[in-house]
Amino acid sequence: MSDALQSAAIEILKMNDRGTYTVPTKGLYPFQWNWDSCLTALGQRHFDPLRALTEIETLFAHQWPCGMVPHIIFHARDDGYFPGPDVWDCRRPVPTSGITQPPVAGFALARLLDHAPELGARARPLVERITAWHRWFHATRDPQASGLVAIIHPWESGRDNSVDWDIPFERVPTNGIAPYTRRDTQHADPAHRPTKEQYDRYIWLVERFRSLGWQTDKLHDASPFQVVDPGFNAILIRSCLDLAALAERMGEQALAQENRAMAERGLSALPALWSEPHGQYLCLDRSTGKLIDSPSSGGLLAAFAPIPPKHVARIAATIDGHGTPFRVASHAPGNEGFDAKRYWRGPVWLVVNYMIADGLARAGARDAANAITQASLDLIHKNGFAEYYDPLTGEGLGGTQFTWTAAMVLEFLSLETV
Ligand code: DGY
């Protein structure tokens, strides 16, 4: 393991640690974010497994009674972020947002406990809580029991301004929203962030859901934006499978079976999102029933789930075919909408790299996985712990000293020495 890189990564995780939760970065993201935290725990496990478990416990302490786990927990007041707790107005004891994020907790907890089995007894209640979240997804985000769940806001995907959302976003109006001031563009270059038109639509959706009192069982049908994201579903499937294995080890047979059944439903439906011409999966616009012709990293991230071997090989080839010096671009270079510097419309993100590499390695595509690991570490060596990177030049973009980037570096370094 590269000692200097390891120490630098640990220093960032400690610097952004607020005691029981970790902020993604100072300034731009001053609260606890859902999938950031779970992936952060994977970094913390390398030097403090108990602190890693606390990170996930803190997140789940704010789970809603319906099972939903919010995408932001506003632990402390900070006016440097928009939209803050007053805009969400979710009326929770500690304010939270009212939408969710990719359910990576089951995967993260299982991986943490693989290496720290002594935390098993303490982690047991989390297995139940995470299962409740998985159950909530199937109950509220897949009302027709298709096997795949939908997101109802781009922020839920974590890939906020992906080209994937451009077409479904046309159905989201912008009229009538309350005037607002963005804060993100005061912390990061506006040219590397979502546009004002996108923000107007993000806020319209928040206001629409708020007007429905955040009744999470009503929001899917009420949303003009309902998209089935293959990456998001792959994360849910993988979390169900890994949590099932963990539950089994703990003697929780019923929870194991329930998670396995949810994973199987997802796995049997996922192939319908495959695109032979693109050599990857695509998002499904549930409102029209059509696949969205946008080759982004969400469709590559499907490899995080145990997809058919022929699809694994094609995804590895598709990533090679991007031909960028740094992989994995979040949108296919050369495809319409690609922008090497704008957030999720082209830049490389280490968390996505990590999950794709993990899935490829598990499926036996070791060379493809190693190429991603090496590209990820090269980026850090060259340009530090940024939020995301230009896939063509490797330039670091967005926030700096970024928590989950540091966490992923610790994971990549440990893979390198296996
Ligand atoms: C943001 O504010 O940029 C977030 O990604 C939304 O969670």
XYZ file of C-alpha atoms and ligand atoms in Angstrom:
425
model
C 0.000 0.000 0.000
C 1.259 3.449 -0.804
C 1.789 4.872 2.693
C 1.674 8.548 1.704
C -1.572 8.148 -0.210
C -3.069 6.109 2.586
C -2.190 8.742 5.201
C -3.524 11.555 3.020
C -6.833 9.706 2.561
C -7.203 9.023 6.286
C -6.439 12.660 7.042
C -9.312 13.792 4.795
C -11.739 11.325 6.384
C -10.770 12.597 9.821
C -10.939 16.248 8.784
C -14.512 15.846 7.479
C -15.597 13.736 10.473
C -18.193 15.513 12.637
C -18.132 12.860 15.387
C -20.962 10.523 14.404
C -21.294 11.431 10.734
C -18.993 12.710 8.017
C -19.655 15.625 5.653
C -18.823 14.974 1.978
C -16.741 18.150 1.915
C -16.589 21.419 3.812
C -18.699 24.243 2.291
C -20.431 22.627 -0.686
C -21.980 19.719 1.279
C -22.113 20.537 5.010
C -24.498 17.749 6.208
C -24.766 13.959 6.088
C -25.574 12.462 2.682
C -26.951 8.952 2.454
C -24.809 7.067 -0.059
C -21.788 9.235 0.670
C -21.925 8.032 4.270
C -22.248 4.347 3.439
C -19.316 4.502 1.043
C -17.374 6.606 3.535
C -17.772 3.794 6.069
C -15.845 1.566 3.657
C -12.887 3.901 3.969
C -13.213 4.277 7.736
C -13.202 0.492 8.173
C -9.520 0.477 7.275
C -8.503 2.423 10.368
C -11.540 2.441 12.702
C -14.233 -0.212 12.034
C -16.356 0.919 14.975
C -16.410 4.491 13.658
C -17.435 3.043 10.284
C -20.387 1.280 11.862
C -21.387 4.485 13.676
C -21.521 6.290 10.328
C -24.201 3.881 9.067
C -25.990 3.788 12.434
C -26.280 7.584 12.446
C -27.846 7.538 8.997
C -30.389 4.891 9.988
C -31.282 6.716 13.200
C -33.063 9.129 10.834
C -34.937 6.496 8.826
C -38.584 7.432 8.403
C -41.269 5.186 9.952
C -42.306 4.103 6.409
C -38.806 2.664 5.848
C -37.430 5.419 3.604
C -33.922 6.606 4.378
C -33.556 10.281 3.405
C -30.815 11.490 1.141
C -29.737 14.327 3.472
C -29.773 14.581 7.267
C -29.485 18.233 8.327
C -27.691 17.642 11.622
C -26.532 21.230 12.078
C -27.636 24.574 10.718
C -25.667 25.835 7.739
C -26.957 28.503 5.373
C -24.263 27.701 2.843
C -26.415 24.987 1.234
C -29.577 25.210 -0.841
C -32.190 23.716 -0.585
C -32.023 23.652 3.196
C -34.440 22.133 5.738
C -37.045 24.907 5.389
C -37.483 24.193 1.701
C -37.932 20.461 2.327
C -40.163 21.031 5.373
C -40.378 17.316 6.195
C -41.222 17.833 9.877
C -38.867 15.246 11.250
C -37.321 15.515 14.751
C -33.974 16.227 13.104
C -34.686 17.833 9.714
C -34.099 15.666 6.648
C -34.808 15.802 2.942
C -37.834 13.845 1.695
C -36.302 11.796 -1.108
C -33.810 8.944 -0.978
C -30.532 7.890 -2.627
C -28.886 4.731 -4.029
C -29.301 2.010 -1.380
C -25.699 1.011 -0.950
C -26.010 0.446 2.841
C -26.607 -3.319 2.629
C -23.492 -3.804 0.549
C -21.423 -1.502 2.785
C -22.536 -3.105 6.029
C -21.850 -6.607 4.724
C -18.390 -5.598 3.534
C -17.619 -3.896 6.820
C -18.629 -6.971 8.800
C -16.669 -9.317 6.530
C -13.595 -7.597 7.905
C -14.859 -6.777 11.393
C -17.049 -9.727 12.439
C -16.674 -8.672 16.072
C -19.184 -5.871 15.336
C -21.888 -8.409 14.379
C -24.004 -8.211 17.532
C -24.090 -4.447 17.486
C -24.897 -4.367 13.763
C -27.834 -6.771 13.979
C -30.582 -4.099 14.275
C -29.235 -2.474 11.110
C -29.949 -5.641 9.140
C -33.617 -5.231 9.977
C -33.614 -1.513 9.240
C -31.898 -1.904 5.890
C -34.347 -4.665 4.955
C -37.203 -2.270 5.790
C -35.676 0.241 3.379
C -35.411 -2.400 0.624
C -39.026 -3.411 1.290
C -40.079 0.245 1.052
C -38.472 0.528 -2.392
C -40.391 -2.429 -3.731
C -43.656 -1.290 -2.142
C -43.584 2.381 -3.140
C -41.328 2.595 -6.194
C -42.530 -0.438 -8.087
C -46.312 -0.223 -7.795
C -46.865 -2.509 -10.807
C -44.484 -5.155 -9.399
C -42.189 -5.062 -12.441
C -39.204 -6.137 -10.312
C -37.393 -2.804 -10.825
C -37.780 0.368 -8.762
C -38.012 3.929 -10.077
C -36.448 7.150 -8.915
C -38.753 10.173 -8.833
C -36.101 12.902 -8.649
C -32.673 13.002 -10.362
C -31.031 13.659 -6.978
C -32.161 10.202 -5.918
C -29.875 8.628 -8.511
C -26.902 10.525 -7.117
C -26.107 11.330 -10.781
C -27.919 14.657 -10.571
C -27.532 16.135 -14.056
C -26.852 13.013 -16.110
C -27.825 13.181 -19.781
C -30.143 10.288 -18.840
C -32.640 12.712 -17.328
C -32.806 15.244 -20.180
C -35.817 13.702 -21.938
C -37.932 12.817 -18.881
C -37.065 16.217 -17.418
C -38.889 17.901 -20.297
C -42.108 16.822 -18.608
C -41.201 18.603 -15.358
C -42.484 22.174 -15.430
C -40.802 25.146 -13.777
C -43.676 27.573 -13.394
C -44.746 28.738 -9.969
C -41.618 27.831 -8.022
C -40.595 30.135 -5.186
C -37.628 32.417 -5.966
C -34.364 30.965 -4.668
C -30.625 31.554 -4.537
C -28.290 28.709 -5.350
C -25.377 28.187 -2.993
C -23.499 25.423 -4.829
C -22.187 27.855 -7.430
C -20.561 29.907 -4.662
C -18.423 26.898 -3.717
C -17.730 25.363 -7.143
C -17.290 26.599 -10.729
C -20.797 27.065 -12.219
C -19.530 25.615 -15.512
C -18.923 22.321 -13.693
C -22.345 22.201 -11.986
C -25.946 21.585 -13.134
C -27.629 24.436 -15.008
C -30.277 26.862 -13.724
C -32.926 25.143 -15.897
C -32.100 21.866 -14.163
C -32.214 23.483 -10.722
C -35.641 24.975 -11.468
C -36.917 21.486 -12.240
C -35.233 19.951 -9.183
C -37.026 22.517 -7.038
C -40.356 22.114 -8.805
C -40.316 18.418 -7.914
C -39.409 19.160 -4.278
C -42.281 21.643 -4.045
C -44.683 19.163 -5.648
C -43.771 16.394 -3.190
C -43.897 18.827 -0.287
C -47.426 19.855 -1.327
C -48.395 16.191 -0.923
C -47.138 16.174 2.657
C -44.245 13.834 1.834
C -46.550 10.801 1.889
C -44.014 8.507 0.321
C -46.597 5.998 -0.903
C -48.248 8.725 -3.021
C -45.216 10.326 -4.616
C -44.332 7.817 -7.343
C -47.674 8.101 -9.114
C -47.785 11.866 -8.556
C -44.375 12.463 -10.119
C -43.987 13.442 -13.782
C -40.454 12.049 -13.438
C -40.352 8.254 -12.973
C -37.187 6.642 -14.249
C -35.816 3.138 -13.812
C -32.059 3.517 -13.532
C -30.074 0.297 -14.087
C -27.227 1.422 -11.823
C -29.576 2.289 -9.004
C -31.335 -1.054 -9.359
C -28.026 -2.919 -9.504
C -27.051 -1.295 -6.197
C -30.362 -2.363 -4.663
C -29.974 -5.909 -5.980
C -26.393 -6.188 -4.744
C -27.339 -4.784 -1.334
C -30.225 -7.264 -1.066
C -27.918 -10.164 -1.938
C -25.102 -9.151 0.388
C -27.492 -8.349 3.216
C -29.172 -11.733 2.679
C -25.824 -13.488 3.108
C -25.109 -11.461 6.243
C -28.585 -12.128 7.682
C -28.085 -15.816 7.017
C -24.820 -15.805 8.958
C -26.632 -14.102 11.827
C -29.338 -16.784 11.814
C -31.966 -14.322 10.530
C -33.454 -16.697 7.962
C -36.643 -14.743 7.277
C -34.720 -11.530 6.547
C -32.280 -13.461 4.366
C -35.093 -14.984 2.360
C -36.926 -11.710 1.935
C -33.829 -9.942 0.635
C -32.993 -12.787 -1.696
C -36.514 -12.752 -3.132
C -36.286 -8.984 -3.794
C -32.911 -9.438 -5.506
C -34.269 -12.209 -7.696
C -37.169 -10.053 -8.829
C -34.739 -7.335 -9.839
C -32.330 -9.694 -11.546
C -35.005 -11.263 -13.685
C -36.273 -7.847 -14.845
C -32.908 -6.135 -15.424
C -32.109 -7.734 -18.849
C -35.043 -5.798 -20.370
C -32.876 -2.659 -20.004
C -30.009 -4.084 -22.082
C -29.109 -2.253 -25.306
C -27.213 -4.349 -27.839
C -26.148 -1.330 -29.968
C -24.746 0.532 -26.953
C -23.221 -2.565 -25.296
C -24.633 -1.516 -21.931
C -27.885 -1.090 -20.037
C -30.061 2.015 -20.438
C -32.564 3.836 -18.248
C -36.264 3.224 -18.750
C -38.636 6.170 -18.802
C -41.538 4.602 -16.932
C -43.969 7.310 -18.024
C -43.552 6.381 -21.705
C -42.376 2.788 -21.328
C -39.382 3.577 -23.571
C -35.658 3.087 -23.016
C -33.782 6.378 -22.901
C -31.135 6.509 -25.626
C -28.360 7.803 -23.368
C -25.209 5.739 -22.756
C -24.168 6.895 -19.317
C -22.331 5.276 -16.418
C -25.633 4.207 -14.804
C -25.878 1.541 -17.491
C -22.308 0.383 -16.828
C -22.832 0.336 -13.086
C -25.325 -2.477 -13.693
C -22.216 -4.706 -13.539
C -22.281 -4.219 -9.758
C -25.079 -6.844 -9.739
C -24.538 -10.428 -10.921
C -25.612 -9.812 -14.522
C -25.193 -12.410 -17.316
C -21.514 -13.075 -18.283
C -22.088 -11.972 -21.882
C -23.172 -8.553 -20.591
C -20.128 -8.342 -18.305
C -17.823 -8.842 -21.291
C -19.665 -6.254 -23.381
C -19.600 -3.678 -20.588
C -15.848 -4.174 -20.190
C -15.448 -3.656 -23.954
C -17.709 -0.591 -23.924
C -15.568 1.027 -21.225
C -12.422 0.268 -23.255
C -14.162 1.736 -26.269
C -14.560 5.111 -24.550
C -10.867 5.544 -25.271
C -10.393 8.192 -22.588
C -7.029 8.388 -20.789
C -8.962 8.189 -17.495
C -11.880 5.899 -16.904
C -14.830 5.558 -16.359
C -16.435 8.580 -18.065
C -19.928 9.201 -16.686
C -21.251 9.670 -20.202
C -19.945 8.086 -23.395
C -17.430 10.490 -24.982
C -18.558 11.511 -28.448
C -22.191 10.945 -27.580
C -24.498 13.951 -27.654
C -24.591 15.681 -24.301
C -21.067 14.634 -23.250
C -19.300 17.403 -21.337
C -15.923 16.442 -19.883
C -16.190 18.909 -17.010
C -19.830 19.184 -16.043
C -20.594 17.031 -13.010
C -22.338 13.802 -14.167
C -22.314 14.557 -17.910
C -18.818 13.211 -18.558
C -16.482 13.396 -15.540
C -15.059 10.350 -13.753
C -16.278 9.597 -10.216
C -14.300 7.222 -8.040
C -17.352 5.752 -6.299
C -18.792 4.597 -9.596
C -15.387 3.298 -10.654
C -15.179 1.320 -7.447
C -18.561 -0.339 -7.815
C -18.052 -1.157 -11.491
C -14.574 -2.565 -10.776
C -15.890 -4.613 -7.875
C -18.665 -6.105 -10.017
C -16.312 -6.849 -12.921
C -13.767 -8.494 -10.595
C -16.447 -10.668 -9.001
C -17.581 -11.744 -12.445
C -13.994 -12.757 -13.329
C -13.176 -9.774 -15.590
C -9.998 -9.083 -13.607
C -8.084 -7.164 -16.282
C -10.983 -4.795 -16.842
C -11.344 -4.289 -13.088
C -7.619 -3.662 -12.627
C -7.585 -1.102 -15.424
C -10.255 0.869 -13.543
C -8.382 0.565 -10.244
C -5.176 1.814 -11.841
C -6.914 4.700 -13.624
C -8.503 5.729 -10.319
C -5.221 5.747 -8.430
C -3.483 7.588 -11.295
C -6.050 10.358 -10.969
C -5.307 10.766 -7.278
C -1.537 10.703 -7.784
C -1.822 13.367 -10.474
C -4.562 15.612 -9.148
C -5.449 14.854 -5.532
C -8.731 14.021 -3.842
C -11.231 15.947 -5.946
C -14.972 15.421 -6.175
C -14.744 14.319 -9.847
C -12.279 14.414 -12.740
C -12.135 15.280 -16.413
C -11.786 11.887 -18.183
C -9.666 13.437 -20.951
C -7.163 15.504 -18.963
C -7.563 14.117 -15.435
C -8.137 17.641 -14.065
C -9.735 17.597 -10.601
C -13.156 19.306 -10.533
C -15.905 20.334 -8.087
C -15.202 20.124 -4.357
C -11.754 19.375 -2.962
C -10.563 17.083 -0.152
C -13.591 15.021 -0.873
C -14.603 12.370 1.632
C -15.849 9.540 -0.548
C -12.977 9.977 -2.985
C -10.603 9.448 -0.033
C -12.639 6.455 1.149
C -12.475 4.861 -2.277
C -8.733 5.371 -2.416
C -8.357 3.290 0.757
C -10.493 0.602 -0.857
C -8.558 0.692 -4.136
C -5.232 0.550 -2.305
C -6.348 -2.509 -0.378
C -7.461 -4.180 -3.622
C -4.102 -3.422 -5.182
C -2.320 -5.425 -2.508
C -4.632 -8.482 -2.722
C -26.597 18.695 -4.517
O -27.110 19.548 -3.791
O -25.799 18.955 -5.410
C -26.865 17.300 -4.249
O -26.281 16.448 -5.144
C -28.302 16.997 -4.062
O -28.276 16.000 -3.144
